[in-house]
Amino acid sequence: MHLKCVFILLVLSVVAESCDTETHYMMDEKCCKMCEPGKKVKYRNCEEPLCQECEEGEYQNRYNNMSQCKRQPSCDINLNLEKGSQSKTEYTPCKCIADHHCVNQECVACTRNTICRAGEKISRNGTQMEDLACEACPAGTFSNQESALFCQPWTECSSVSVEINPGSSTSDRICGLNRKLLIVTPVVVIAVLFIIGLSGYFYIKGRTGSISFVRKLQAHVWGNNHILTPTDIVHVENAQEQQPRNQPQEDTEDLLKLDPSLVPGISENGMPVIQDHSKSFLISETETEPESISDHF
């Protein structure tokens, strides 16, 4: 009898040692299975228990033989808390809403992050457990809004502009056109346009005046019926060169009056033309006295 009791105790000790306490439990001297994490026991059976998945807002983070799952924490929006991505296999704490951080390590409530003022930028972003940090904008830069991520550099004035308002940590530099350039530039432009217009006026007037004079002369002599040719012009020029240098201008004018064909006309292109009478001068004549030549003309 004594030996029988010893044998039973040895068997129970062996069974107990072979039962994994993490995934099994002892019941009625038997090693029974537990439900896996994220589930609870719906129907108990030592060898094959019936397990059921935890409801929303519940969890089980280990193997168990419990009929109820654990509750996730309640997140109060009035304390600036919200639910995170909840899991059925592990505890999911509440988290702070955007731009807030926990007031303590337990995160029972959250408070708003510091707001960086204009003229500052964020030097360190906030987290769930830490507030953000601010720092002043460096010289030559500015920020004109709250909680700026970076400071913007001042505008650089160009060579044709001057600084109207200097920049600050909260505002940009304002540039404008140089007032001297605003005065000098229009004056120079007007002067150049005036010179161009005046030159064009005298050019057109001079050309029109020359053509008008020749046309009036032609109308007076031939009534605009005679058209000069380039040969006539050459003849007149040669005739003028052959005249004595000491001959008065009145004699030349008298010669033109006696021979109207020597007066230049106007071509269709506006060029002076005259008829060629060189053949008439090449006709052989008997030698006469100078007085007879003057009588011939």
Short mmCIF file of C-alpha atoms in Angstrom, two decimals:
data_model
loop_
_atom_site.label_atom_id
_atom_site.label_comp_id
_atom_site.label_asym_id
_atom_site.label_seq_id
_atom_site.Cartn_x
_atom_site.Cartn_y
_atom_site.Cartn_z
CA MET A 1 0.00 0.00 0.00
CA HIS A 2 2.76 2.30 0.85
CA LEU A 3 4.47 1.54 -2.45
CA LYS A 4 1.27 2.32 -4.36
CA CYS A 5 1.03 5.78 -2.86
CA VAL A 6 4.63 6.48 -3.72
CA PHE A 7 4.01 5.44 -7.32
CA ILE A 8 1.00 7.76 -7.68
CA LEU A 9 2.97 10.70 -6.33
CA LEU A 10 5.75 10.04 -8.79
CA VAL A 11 3.31 9.94 -11.72
CA LEU A 12 1.67 13.22 -10.68
CA SER A 13 5.03 14.92 -10.33
CA VAL A 14 6.05 13.80 -13.82
CA VAL A 15 2.77 15.06 -15.30
CA ALA A 16 3.12 18.38 -13.51
CA GLU A 17 6.66 18.82 -14.76
CA SER A 18 5.64 18.05 -18.38
CA CYS A 19 2.74 20.63 -18.38
CA ASP A 20 3.79 24.00 -19.90
CA THR A 21 2.46 26.63 -17.53
CA GLU A 22 2.58 29.35 -20.22
CA THR A 23 0.12 27.64 -22.57
CA HIS A 24 -1.52 25.08 -20.22
CA TYR A 25 -2.94 24.86 -16.70
CA MET A 26 -3.57 22.06 -14.23
CA MET A 27 -7.16 21.01 -13.54
CA ASP A 28 -8.17 17.78 -11.73
CA GLU A 29 -4.59 16.62 -11.97
CA LYS A 30 -4.68 17.08 -15.73
CA CYS A 31 -2.69 19.45 -17.98
CA CYS A 32 -5.34 21.48 -19.85
CA LYS A 33 -4.93 23.84 -22.79
CA MET A 34 -5.55 27.63 -22.53
CA CYS A 35 -6.93 30.07 -25.14
CA GLU A 36 -4.37 32.08 -27.12
CA PRO A 37 -3.85 35.89 -26.76
CA GLY A 38 -6.73 38.02 -28.10
CA LYS A 39 -9.32 35.36 -27.15
CA LYS A 40 -11.31 34.19 -24.12
CA VAL A 41 -12.81 30.85 -23.03
CA LYS A 42 -16.38 30.32 -24.18
CA TYR A 43 -16.64 26.62 -23.36
CA ARG A 44 -14.18 24.81 -21.13
CA ASN A 45 -12.66 21.57 -22.25
CA CYS A 46 -9.38 20.40 -20.88
CA GLU A 47 -8.06 19.01 -24.11
CA GLU A 48 -9.75 21.31 -26.69
CA PRO A 49 -11.44 24.37 -25.13
CA LEU A 50 -13.79 26.54 -27.21
CA CYS A 51 -12.23 30.03 -27.49
CA GLN A 52 -13.90 33.28 -28.64
CA GLU A 53 -12.25 36.48 -29.96
CA CYS A 54 -12.31 39.57 -27.72
CA GLU A 55 -14.80 42.35 -28.48
CA GLU A 56 -13.86 45.88 -29.66
CA GLY A 57 -12.21 47.82 -26.85
CA GLU A 58 -11.03 44.59 -25.20
CA TYR A 59 -7.79 42.65 -25.22
CA GLN A 60 -5.94 39.60 -23.88
CA ASN A 61 -2.19 39.87 -24.00
CA ARG A 62 -1.34 36.27 -22.99
CA TYR A 63 -2.60 32.68 -23.00
CA ASN A 64 -5.52 32.40 -20.60
CA ASN A 65 -8.42 30.33 -19.36
CA MET A 66 -10.53 33.43 -18.58
CA SER A 67 -14.13 33.84 -19.67
CA GLN A 68 -13.74 37.65 -19.98
CA CYS A 69 -11.26 39.87 -21.87
CA LYS A 70 -9.60 42.90 -20.36
CA ARG A 71 -10.93 46.39 -21.18
CA GLN A 72 -8.86 48.97 -23.04
CA PRO A 73 -8.63 52.39 -21.32
CA SER A 74 -11.38 54.96 -21.92
CA CYS A 75 -10.07 58.07 -23.75
CA ASP A 76 -11.83 61.29 -22.74
CA ILE A 77 -11.85 63.91 -25.48
CA ASN A 78 -12.39 66.59 -22.83
CA LEU A 79 -8.90 65.73 -21.55
CA ASN A 80 -7.52 66.08 -25.11
CA LEU A 81 -7.20 62.30 -25.40
CA GLU A 82 -8.12 60.01 -28.27
CA LYS A 83 -7.95 56.30 -29.00
CA GLY A 84 -4.97 54.98 -30.86
CA SER A 85 -4.92 51.98 -33.17
CA GLN A 86 -6.27 49.54 -30.60
CA SER A 87 -5.16 45.92 -30.58
CA LYS A 88 -6.89 42.83 -29.14
CA THR A 89 -3.61 41.28 -28.08
CA GLU A 90 -2.00 44.12 -26.13
CA TYR A 91 -2.78 47.13 -24.00
CA THR A 92 -3.21 50.32 -26.07
CA PRO A 93 -2.95 53.56 -24.08
CA CYS A 94 -4.75 56.74 -25.07
CA LYS A 95 -2.82 59.29 -27.08
CA CYS A 96 -2.91 63.06 -27.25
CA ILE A 97 -4.78 64.82 -30.01
CA ALA A 98 -2.75 66.82 -32.57
CA ASP A 99 -0.54 69.66 -31.25
CA HIS A 100 -0.79 68.37 -27.65
CA HIS A 101 1.48 66.40 -25.31
CA CYS A 102 1.00 64.38 -22.10
CA VAL A 103 1.03 66.19 -18.76
CA ASN A 104 2.79 63.24 -17.03
CA GLN A 105 4.25 59.81 -17.67
CA GLU A 106 0.88 58.10 -17.15
CA CYS A 107 -0.65 60.46 -19.72
CA VAL A 108 -3.92 60.89 -17.87
CA ALA A 109 -4.48 64.12 -19.80
CA CYS A 110 -2.85 66.26 -22.49
CA THR A 111 -2.07 69.96 -22.82
CA ARG A 112 -1.48 72.12 -25.89
CA ASN A 113 2.01 72.58 -27.28
CA THR A 114 3.75 75.94 -27.05
CA ILE A 115 2.93 78.31 -29.94
CA CYS A 116 5.99 79.96 -31.47
CA ARG A 117 5.39 83.65 -32.12
CA ALA A 118 6.06 85.61 -35.31
CA GLY A 119 9.79 86.24 -35.50
CA GLU A 120 10.50 82.72 -34.25
CA LYS A 121 10.67 79.24 -35.73
CA ILE A 122 10.27 75.71 -34.36
CA SER A 123 13.65 74.34 -33.32
CA ARG A 124 12.35 70.97 -32.02
CA ASN A 125 9.07 69.28 -32.89
CA GLY A 126 6.79 68.14 -30.09
CA THR A 127 6.04 64.50 -29.28
CA GLN A 128 3.42 62.67 -27.20
CA MET A 129 5.58 63.12 -24.13
CA GLU A 130 7.48 66.38 -24.85
CA ASP A 131 6.58 69.94 -25.76
CA LEU A 132 8.06 71.62 -28.85
CA ALA A 133 10.79 74.29 -28.62
CA CYS A 134 11.11 77.70 -30.33
CA GLU A 135 14.05 79.90 -31.29
CA ALA A 136 14.40 83.42 -32.72
CA CYS A 137 14.98 83.93 -36.45
CA PRO A 138 18.63 84.63 -37.34
CA ALA A 139 19.68 88.08 -38.59
CA GLY A 140 18.57 88.74 -42.17
CA THR A 141 15.56 86.41 -41.93
CA PHE A 142 11.95 86.71 -40.77
CA SER A 143 8.75 84.78 -40.02
CA ASN A 144 5.35 86.46 -40.12
CA GLN A 145 3.18 83.60 -38.84
CA GLU A 146 2.86 81.51 -35.69
CA SER A 147 4.76 78.23 -35.30
CA ALA A 148 6.70 78.72 -38.54
CA LEU A 149 8.78 75.74 -39.57
CA PHE A 150 11.58 77.98 -40.93
CA CYS A 151 12.55 81.65 -41.30
CA GLN A 152 12.59 83.24 -44.76
CA PRO A 153 15.53 85.41 -45.95
CA TRP A 154 14.95 89.11 -46.63
CA THR A 155 14.44 90.25 -50.22
CA GLU A 156 17.62 91.53 -51.89
CA CYS A 157 17.14 94.90 -53.63
CA SER A 158 18.41 94.96 -57.23
CA SER A 159 20.80 97.51 -58.76
CA VAL A 160 17.91 99.65 -60.05
CA SER A 161 15.97 99.64 -56.77
CA VAL A 162 16.54 101.01 -53.29
CA GLU A 163 15.44 99.95 -49.83
CA ILE A 164 12.19 101.65 -48.79
CA ASN A 165 11.53 99.79 -45.52
CA PRO A 166 14.21 97.71 -43.79
CA GLY A 167 13.44 94.11 -42.89
CA SER A 168 12.85 92.85 -39.35
CA SER A 169 12.38 89.51 -37.62
CA THR A 170 8.65 89.67 -38.44
CA SER A 171 8.58 91.42 -41.84
CA ASP A 172 10.43 91.35 -45.15
CA ARG A 173 12.53 94.14 -46.63
CA ILE A 174 10.58 96.36 -49.09
CA CYS A 175 12.37 97.59 -52.21
CA GLY A 176 11.28 100.29 -54.68
CA LEU A 177 12.52 102.00 -57.84
CA ASN A 178 15.18 104.67 -57.46
CA ARG A 179 13.51 108.12 -57.63
CA LYS A 180 16.45 109.55 -59.53
CA LEU A 181 15.95 106.93 -62.24
CA LEU A 182 12.24 107.73 -62.33
CA ILE A 183 13.12 111.35 -63.18
CA VAL A 184 16.15 110.89 -65.43
CA THR A 185 14.83 108.01 -67.55
CA PRO A 186 11.71 109.80 -68.93
CA VAL A 187 13.77 112.94 -69.65
CA VAL A 188 16.35 110.96 -71.62
CA VAL A 189 13.66 109.09 -73.55
CA ILE A 190 11.80 112.29 -74.42
CA ALA A 191 15.03 113.98 -75.51
CA VAL A 192 15.99 111.07 -77.77
CA LEU A 193 12.52 110.95 -79.33
CA PHE A 194 12.60 114.72 -79.86
CA ILE A 195 15.96 114.55 -81.62
CA ILE A 196 14.81 111.68 -83.83
CA GLY A 197 11.59 113.47 -84.71
CA LEU A 198 13.37 116.75 -85.42
CA SER A 199 15.94 115.03 -87.64
CA GLY A 200 13.21 113.26 -89.57
CA TYR A 201 11.29 116.51 -89.98
CA PHE A 202 14.23 118.39 -91.47
CA TYR A 203 15.14 115.44 -93.67
CA ILE A 204 11.63 115.16 -95.12
CA LYS A 205 11.22 118.93 -95.40
CA GLY A 206 14.57 119.31 -97.19
CA ARG A 207 13.82 116.56 -99.68
CA THR A 208 10.29 117.78 -100.32
CA GLY A 209 11.51 121.34 -100.73
CA SER A 210 14.07 120.39 -103.40
CA ILE A 211 11.56 118.37 -105.40
CA SER A 212 8.96 121.11 -105.07
CA PHE A 213 11.38 123.75 -106.39
CA VAL A 214 12.27 121.71 -109.49
CA ARG A 215 8.61 120.91 -110.17
CA LYS A 216 7.65 124.58 -109.94
CA LEU A 217 10.46 125.47 -112.34
CA GLN A 218 9.37 122.76 -114.78
CA ALA A 219 5.74 123.89 -114.61
CA HIS A 220 6.78 127.47 -115.29
CA VAL A 221 8.85 126.63 -118.35
CA TRP A 222 7.12 123.64 -120.01
CA GLY A 223 3.88 123.27 -118.12
CA ASN A 224 5.04 119.85 -116.76
CA ASN A 225 5.14 118.43 -120.34
CA HIS A 226 8.90 117.97 -120.69
CA ILE A 227 10.71 115.08 -118.96
CA LEU A 228 14.46 115.22 -118.48
CA THR A 229 16.80 112.31 -118.97
CA PRO A 230 20.06 111.49 -117.20
CA THR A 231 21.95 112.42 -120.42
CA ASP A 232 20.46 115.89 -120.25
CA ILE A 233 21.76 116.30 -116.70
CA VAL A 234 25.28 115.32 -117.77
CA HIS A 235 25.07 117.79 -120.65
CA VAL A 236 24.06 120.62 -118.37
CA GLU A 237 26.84 119.80 -115.90
CA ASN A 238 29.44 119.74 -118.72
CA ALA A 239 28.12 122.97 -120.08
CA GLN A 240 28.43 124.61 -116.67
CA GLU A 241 32.04 123.40 -116.32
CA GLN A 242 32.92 124.86 -119.75
CA GLN A 243 31.70 128.31 -118.80
CA PRO A 244 34.35 130.84 -117.83
CA ARG A 245 34.81 131.10 -114.12
CA ASN A 246 34.46 134.84 -114.22
CA GLN A 247 31.15 134.68 -116.09
CA PRO A 248 28.38 136.28 -114.02
CA GLN A 249 25.55 134.12 -112.80
CA GLU A 250 23.08 136.32 -114.62
CA ASP A 251 24.49 135.14 -117.98
CA THR A 252 23.80 131.51 -117.07
CA GLU A 253 20.25 132.33 -116.12
CA ASP A 254 19.79 134.21 -119.40
CA LEU A 255 21.11 131.18 -121.26
CA LEU A 256 18.55 128.94 -119.58
CA LYS A 257 15.80 131.36 -120.52
CA LEU A 258 16.90 131.38 -124.16
CA ASP A 259 17.12 127.55 -124.30
CA PRO A 260 14.32 126.08 -122.12
CA SER A 261 15.49 122.55 -122.89
CA LEU A 262 18.44 123.09 -120.55
CA VAL A 263 16.15 123.47 -117.55
CA PRO A 264 15.96 120.15 -115.63
CA GLY A 265 12.71 118.30 -115.29
CA ILE A 266 11.57 115.55 -112.87
CA SER A 267 11.44 111.83 -113.62
CA GLU A 268 8.86 109.39 -112.21
CA ASN A 269 11.33 108.53 -109.43
CA GLY A 270 11.74 112.20 -108.50
CA MET A 271 15.20 112.60 -110.17
CA PRO A 272 16.06 115.74 -112.21
CA VAL A 273 16.29 114.99 -115.97
CA ILE A 274 17.11 117.04 -119.08
CA GLN A 275 17.04 116.28 -122.80
CA ASP A 276 20.32 115.47 -124.57
CA HIS A 277 21.23 118.25 -127.06
CA SER A 278 24.81 117.18 -127.51
CA LYS A 279 24.22 116.36 -131.19
CA SER A 280 23.11 119.89 -131.91
CA PHE A 281 26.38 121.16 -130.52
CA LEU A 282 28.38 118.69 -132.62
CA ILE A 283 26.98 119.99 -135.98
CA SER A 284 29.81 121.50 -137.98
CA GLU A 285 29.60 125.23 -138.44
CA THR A 286 31.75 127.75 -140.16
CA GLU A 287 34.11 129.71 -138.07
CA THR A 288 32.63 132.98 -137.07
CA GLU A 289 33.60 135.81 -134.95
CA PRO A 290 32.79 135.80 -131.25
CA GLU A 291 30.16 138.39 -131.95
CA SER A 292 28.35 136.03 -134.36
CA ILE A 293 28.27 133.26 -131.70
CA SER A 294 26.57 135.53 -129.27
CA ASP A 295 24.14 136.49 -132.02
CA HIS A 296 23.43 132.80 -132.63
CA PHE A 297 22.34 132.31 -129.05
#
